[in-house]
Short mmCIF file of C-alpha atoms in Angstrom, two decimals:
data_model
loop_
_atom_site.label_atom_id
_atom_site.label_comp_id
_atom_site.label_asym_id
_atom_site.label_seq_id
_atom_site.Cartn_x
_atom_site.Cartn_y
_atom_site.Cartn_z
CA MET R 1 35.33 93.11 -34.88
CA PHE R 2 31.88 93.95 -36.08
CA GLU R 3 32.38 91.04 -38.64
CA ARG R 4 33.23 88.69 -35.85
CA VAL R 5 30.27 89.69 -33.78
CA ARG R 6 27.87 89.12 -36.71
CA ARG R 7 29.41 85.67 -37.39
CA ALA R 8 29.01 84.69 -33.76
CA ALA R 9 25.31 85.96 -33.62
CA GLY R 10 24.69 84.03 -36.84
CA ALA R 11 26.06 80.85 -35.30
CA VAL R 12 23.83 81.20 -32.20
CA LEU R 13 20.82 81.76 -34.40
CA ALA R 14 21.43 78.57 -36.31
CA ALA R 15 22.01 76.46 -33.27
CA ALA R 16 18.73 77.95 -31.77
CA LEU R 17 16.93 76.90 -35.17
CA LEU R 18 18.42 73.46 -34.97
CA LEU R 19 17.32 72.76 -31.54
CA ALA R 20 13.97 74.12 -32.15
CA SER R 21 13.52 71.76 -35.01
CA ARG R 22 14.23 68.73 -33.00
CA PRO R 23 11.41 67.00 -31.03
CA PRO R 24 11.70 66.63 -27.27
CA ALA R 25 13.42 63.13 -26.06
CA ASP R 26 9.90 61.95 -25.10
CA ARG R 27 8.14 62.83 -28.29
CA ALA R 28 8.20 61.21 -31.72
CA PRO R 29 9.23 63.41 -34.74
CA ASP R 30 5.54 63.13 -36.32
CA ASP R 31 3.86 63.48 -32.68
CA PRO R 32 3.82 67.07 -31.86
CA ALA R 33 1.35 66.66 -29.27
CA GLY R 34 3.31 64.08 -27.32
CA ARG R 35 1.18 61.24 -28.14
CA ALA R 36 4.23 58.82 -28.22
CA MET R 37 4.80 59.24 -24.57
CA GLY R 38 1.28 58.69 -23.78
CA GLY R 39 1.18 55.57 -25.82
CA ARG R 40 4.07 54.23 -23.88
CA GLN R 41 2.30 54.91 -20.56
CA ALA R 42 -0.86 53.40 -21.97
CA ALA R 43 1.35 50.14 -22.86
CA ALA R 44 2.66 50.01 -19.34
CA HIS R 45 -0.81 49.63 -17.96
CA ARG R 46 -2.26 47.44 -20.64
CA VAL R 47 -4.58 44.87 -19.14
CA GLU R 48 -3.80 41.16 -19.69
CA HIS R 49 -7.13 39.06 -20.41
CA LEU R 50 -6.92 35.70 -18.81
CA ARG R 51 -9.46 32.82 -18.03
CA VAL R 52 -9.47 30.01 -15.57
CA LYS R 53 -8.74 26.53 -16.65
CA VAL R 54 -10.19 23.94 -14.32
CA LEU R 55 -7.70 21.30 -13.25
CA LYS R 56 -9.50 19.56 -10.39
CA THR R 57 -13.06 19.83 -8.90
CA LEU R 58 -13.54 19.42 -5.19
CA PRO R 59 -16.56 19.36 -2.84
CA HIS R 60 -17.47 22.62 -1.01
CA ASP R 61 -19.94 23.07 1.67
CA PRO R 62 -23.02 24.57 -0.03
CA GLN R 63 -24.26 26.36 3.23
CA ALA R 64 -20.79 28.24 3.46
CA PHE R 65 -21.45 31.93 2.72
CA THR R 66 -17.66 32.26 1.81
CA GLN R 67 -16.08 35.50 2.55
CA GLY R 68 -12.45 34.62 2.86
CA LEU R 69 -10.15 31.84 1.49
CA GLU R 70 -6.40 31.23 1.99
CA MET R 71 -4.05 28.39 2.05
CA ALA R 72 -1.00 28.00 4.25
CA GLY R 73 0.96 24.99 3.63
CA ALA R 74 -1.43 22.08 3.16
CA THR R 75 -4.19 23.69 5.23
CA LEU R 76 -7.04 25.76 3.63
CA TYR R 77 -8.69 28.41 5.84
CA GLU R 78 -11.93 29.53 5.07
CA SER R 79 -14.11 32.39 6.72
CA THR R 80 -17.99 32.41 6.29
CA GLY R 81 -20.49 35.18 6.87
CA LEU R 82 -23.91 36.00 7.73
CA SER R 83 -24.98 36.87 11.22
CA GLY R 84 -25.71 33.92 13.42
CA ALA R 85 -24.19 31.53 10.81
CA SER R 86 -20.61 33.01 10.50
CA SER R 87 -17.51 30.81 11.16
CA VAL R 88 -13.77 30.08 10.45
CA ARG R 89 -12.67 26.72 9.35
CA ALA R 90 -9.29 24.96 8.74
CA GLY R 91 -8.46 21.68 7.11
CA PRO R 92 -7.32 19.88 3.93
CA PRO R 93 -9.02 21.24 0.81
CA GLY R 94 -12.18 19.32 -0.30
CA GLN R 95 -12.47 17.50 3.11
CA PRO R 96 -14.50 18.23 6.21
CA PRO R 97 -12.54 20.89 8.27
CA ALA R 98 -10.26 19.56 11.00
CA ALA R 99 -11.10 22.70 13.11
CA ARG R 100 -14.18 24.97 13.04
CA VAL R 101 -15.10 27.83 15.30
CA ALA R 102 -18.56 29.66 15.17
CA LEU R 103 -19.11 33.54 15.51
CA SER R 104 -21.94 34.49 17.79
CA ALA R 105 -24.42 36.92 16.43
CA PRO R 106 -24.31 39.62 15.62
CA LEU R 107 -20.74 39.13 14.14
CA PHE R 108 -20.62 38.81 10.39
CA GLY R 109 -17.43 37.00 9.25
CA GLU R 110 -15.39 38.42 6.34
CA GLY R 111 -11.87 38.09 4.95
CA ILE R 112 -9.15 36.13 6.52
CA THR R 113 -5.31 35.86 6.25
CA VAL R 114 -2.60 33.81 7.99
CA LEU R 115 0.56 35.37 9.57
CA GLY R 116 2.18 32.27 10.60
CA ARG R 117 1.10 31.17 13.96
CA THR R 118 -1.91 33.64 14.10
CA LEU R 119 -4.42 34.64 11.56
CA TRP R 120 -6.86 37.68 11.23
CA GLN R 121 -10.55 37.42 10.63
CA LEU R 122 -12.42 40.64 9.61
CA THR R 123 -16.01 41.23 10.31
CA TRP R 124 -18.27 43.26 8.04
CA ARG R 125 -19.93 46.14 9.96
CA ASN R 126 -19.11 45.10 13.57
CA ARG R 127 -16.08 47.40 13.72
CA THR R 128 -13.99 44.49 14.98
CA ALA R 129 -11.20 42.21 13.71
CA ILE R 130 -10.46 39.06 15.48
CA GLU R 131 -6.83 37.58 15.99
CA ARG R 132 -6.92 33.75 16.25
CA ASP R 133 -4.46 30.87 16.84
CA ALA R 134 -3.72 29.60 13.40
CA LYS R 135 -3.77 25.90 14.73
CA THR R 136 -6.76 25.77 17.10
CA LEU R 137 -8.67 28.77 15.56
CA ALA R 138 -9.16 29.89 19.26
CA GLU R 139 -9.68 33.61 19.79
CA LEU R 140 -6.75 35.49 21.03
CA ARG R 141 -7.96 39.13 21.10
CA ARG R 142 -10.22 41.54 19.37
CA VAL R 143 -8.98 44.91 17.82
CA PRO R 144 -11.16 47.80 16.93
CA TYR R 145 -11.59 48.03 13.09
CA ALA R 146 -13.00 51.37 11.87
CA ASP R 147 -13.94 50.47 8.41
CA ASP R 148 -16.26 47.88 6.81
CA GLY R 149 -14.27 44.60 6.74
CA TRP R 150 -14.23 42.83 3.19
CA GLY R 151 -11.07 41.25 2.11
CA VAL R 152 -7.60 40.98 3.65
CA CYS R 153 -4.24 39.46 2.64
CA LEU R 154 -0.62 39.66 3.82
CA GLN R 155 2.21 40.98 1.62
CA ARG R 156 4.97 39.31 3.47
CA ALA R 157 7.76 41.01 1.61
CA ARG R 158 6.33 44.46 2.43
CA HIS R 159 5.34 43.40 5.99
CA ARG R 160 1.81 44.82 5.59
CA LEU R 161 -1.70 43.77 5.22
CA VAL R 162 -3.87 44.89 2.26
CA THR R 163 -7.50 45.23 2.90
CA SER R 164 -10.63 46.05 0.96
CA ASP R 165 -13.91 47.61 1.85
CA GLY R 166 -16.13 47.18 -1.06
CA SER R 167 -14.87 50.45 -2.68
CA SER R 168 -12.27 50.89 -5.35
CA ARG R 169 -9.80 51.49 -2.57
CA LEU R 170 -7.11 49.13 -1.13
CA THR R 171 -5.93 50.09 2.31
CA PHE R 172 -2.51 49.03 3.83
CA ARG R 173 -2.20 48.25 7.35
CA ASP R 174 0.29 47.20 10.10
CA PRO R 175 0.00 43.49 10.50
CA ARG R 176 0.01 43.79 14.30
CA SER R 177 -2.09 46.75 15.11
CA LEU R 178 -4.07 47.09 11.96
CA ALA R 179 -3.37 50.79 11.79
CA LYS R 180 -3.59 52.31 8.45
CA THR R 181 -0.25 53.03 6.71
CA GLY R 182 -1.42 54.02 3.23
CA GLU R 183 -3.99 53.28 0.51
CA VAL R 184 -4.18 53.32 -3.22
CA ALA R 185 -7.18 53.84 -5.75
CA VAL R 186 -7.59 50.76 -8.20
CA THR R 187 -8.30 51.72 -11.72
CA GLU R 188 -8.61 49.75 -14.92
CA GLU R 189 -7.42 51.74 -17.93
CA GLY R 190 -8.04 54.87 -15.97
CA ARG R 191 -11.46 53.89 -14.62
CA PRO R 192 -12.21 53.13 -11.09
CA VAL R 193 -12.93 49.47 -10.30
CA THR R 194 -15.46 49.30 -7.46
CA GLU R 195 -16.81 46.61 -5.09
CA LEU R 196 -13.36 44.91 -4.61
CA ASN R 197 -14.04 41.95 -2.31
CA GLU R 198 -12.12 38.91 -1.38
CA LEU R 199 -8.25 39.33 -1.66
CA GLU R 200 -5.27 37.30 -2.35
CA CYS R 201 -1.57 38.38 -2.15
CA VAL R 202 0.76 36.59 -4.55
CA GLY R 203 4.22 38.08 -4.66
CA ALA R 204 3.99 41.71 -5.46
CA ALA R 205 0.47 41.40 -6.91
CA VAL R 206 -2.84 41.47 -5.24
CA TYR R 207 -5.84 39.40 -6.72
CA ALA R 208 -9.51 40.60 -5.95
CA ASN R 209 -12.77 39.18 -6.62
CA VAL R 210 -15.12 41.87 -8.10
CA LEU R 211 -18.55 41.68 -6.54
CA PRO R 212 -21.11 40.53 -7.82
CA THR R 213 -19.31 39.33 -11.04
CA ASP R 214 -17.66 36.18 -12.11
CA ARG R 215 -14.44 38.29 -12.62
CA ILE R 216 -11.02 38.46 -10.74
CA VAL R 217 -8.71 41.31 -11.27
CA ARG R 218 -4.91 41.37 -10.58
CA ILE R 219 -3.67 44.59 -9.23
CA ASP R 220 -0.30 46.31 -9.04
CA PRO R 221 -0.67 47.85 -5.39
CA ALA R 222 2.15 50.13 -6.15
CA THR R 223 0.26 52.13 -8.69
CA GLY R 224 -3.44 50.69 -8.19
CA ALA R 225 -3.45 49.74 -11.88
CA VAL R 226 -5.30 46.55 -12.97
CA THR R 227 -2.66 44.32 -14.79
CA ALA R 228 -5.00 41.28 -15.56
CA SER R 229 -8.77 40.65 -15.74
CA ILE R 230 -9.58 37.09 -15.22
CA ASP R 231 -12.75 35.34 -16.61
CA ALA R 232 -14.08 32.78 -13.97
CA SER R 233 -17.52 32.29 -15.60
CA GLY R 234 -19.18 29.02 -16.34
CA LEU R 235 -18.04 27.13 -13.41
CA LEU R 236 -21.50 26.70 -12.06
CA ARG R 237 -24.63 25.62 -13.90
CA ASP R 238 -27.48 28.09 -13.77
CA ASP R 239 -29.58 25.55 -11.72
CA GLU R 240 -26.72 25.55 -9.21
CA ARG R 241 -26.80 29.23 -8.52
CA VAL R 242 -29.10 30.04 -5.51
CA PRO R 243 -29.66 33.54 -4.63
CA GLY R 244 -26.47 35.20 -3.31
CA ALA R 245 -24.29 32.39 -4.81
CA THR R 246 -21.63 34.81 -6.17
CA LEU R 247 -17.97 34.10 -6.92
CA ASN R 248 -16.00 34.98 -3.80
CA GLY R 249 -12.93 33.17 -2.82
CA ILE R 250 -9.46 32.92 -4.32
CA ALA R 251 -6.50 31.05 -2.65
CA ALA R 252 -3.17 30.67 -4.09
CA VAL R 253 -1.76 26.90 -3.82
CA PRO R 254 1.66 27.23 -2.27
CA GLY R 255 4.58 26.10 -4.48
CA THR R 256 2.47 26.39 -7.63
CA ASP R 257 1.05 29.03 -10.00
CA GLN R 258 -2.47 27.67 -9.44
CA PHE R 259 -5.41 28.68 -7.27
CA LEU R 260 -8.45 27.42 -5.41
CA ILE R 261 -11.64 29.33 -6.15
CA THR R 262 -15.19 29.18 -4.91
CA GLY R 263 -18.21 31.17 -3.99
CA LYS R 264 -20.93 31.82 -1.67
CA PHE R 265 -23.22 28.86 -1.19
CA TRP R 266 -21.32 27.16 -4.02
CA PRO R 267 -21.38 23.19 -3.79
CA ARG R 268 -17.97 22.99 -5.32
CA MET R 269 -14.43 24.38 -5.29
CA PHE R 270 -12.23 24.31 -8.24
CA ARG R 271 -8.40 24.12 -8.53
CA VAL R 272 -7.53 26.33 -11.52
CA ALA R 273 -4.68 27.60 -13.62
CA LEU R 274 -4.90 31.00 -15.29
CA VAL R 275 -4.47 30.85 -19.06
CA PRO R 276 -4.91 33.32 -21.87
CA ALA R 277 -8.45 34.07 -22.64
#
């Protein structure tokens, strides 16, 4: 009996030693610190580097302090800012707007997004969002908006708005009431990305202008991770850049993988494709 116990104890000890010699399932044999798992996580958040390729150049109102840009069907909607000079416009891209409504001072127009028959226009620090008829641009109602208004876009599949306020945070909102339903911090390789401005929702991704740069980032709103950094520099000549003429405005062209982009006080708008940098 003693011999059987001794043999059983020896078998248990041997099995324990064998298990101890094996690395965990998420760790490579030569990676005792678990660096292999960290490498896979880093690869999952690796940033793709893209640039814009100009396909077409269109005229743009050089007096427009562009704060929001979005296409719905064949109509381009644009929201412009500055107190006393703010407006919302709608019409074919590159042509005079078919409809235009001015915002009285002190309202400062910001981001815009279309929800079918209506649209939302944010204001900067006026603590107000304006719902409008998408065809006539007539004001339908005003809703209190507690944050600074910057960018806004609609994620149709999630039935929610995504908004920015100039920080590194994206806020999710009910598309009817604008009540907050969640938020996510935006990071690029672990570092916060601040001054997120005009937004465009495309499928599951969110594109954001980064003020005051010529850079656009593509964000996974589920995690806040930047999945692509897009270089949009070199579109304007130096002599065309008046003070305040920063890139701000990105609109997906429906039915394509192309975008319209422009900026504040820019004399031109560009139809672009995104290609590897």
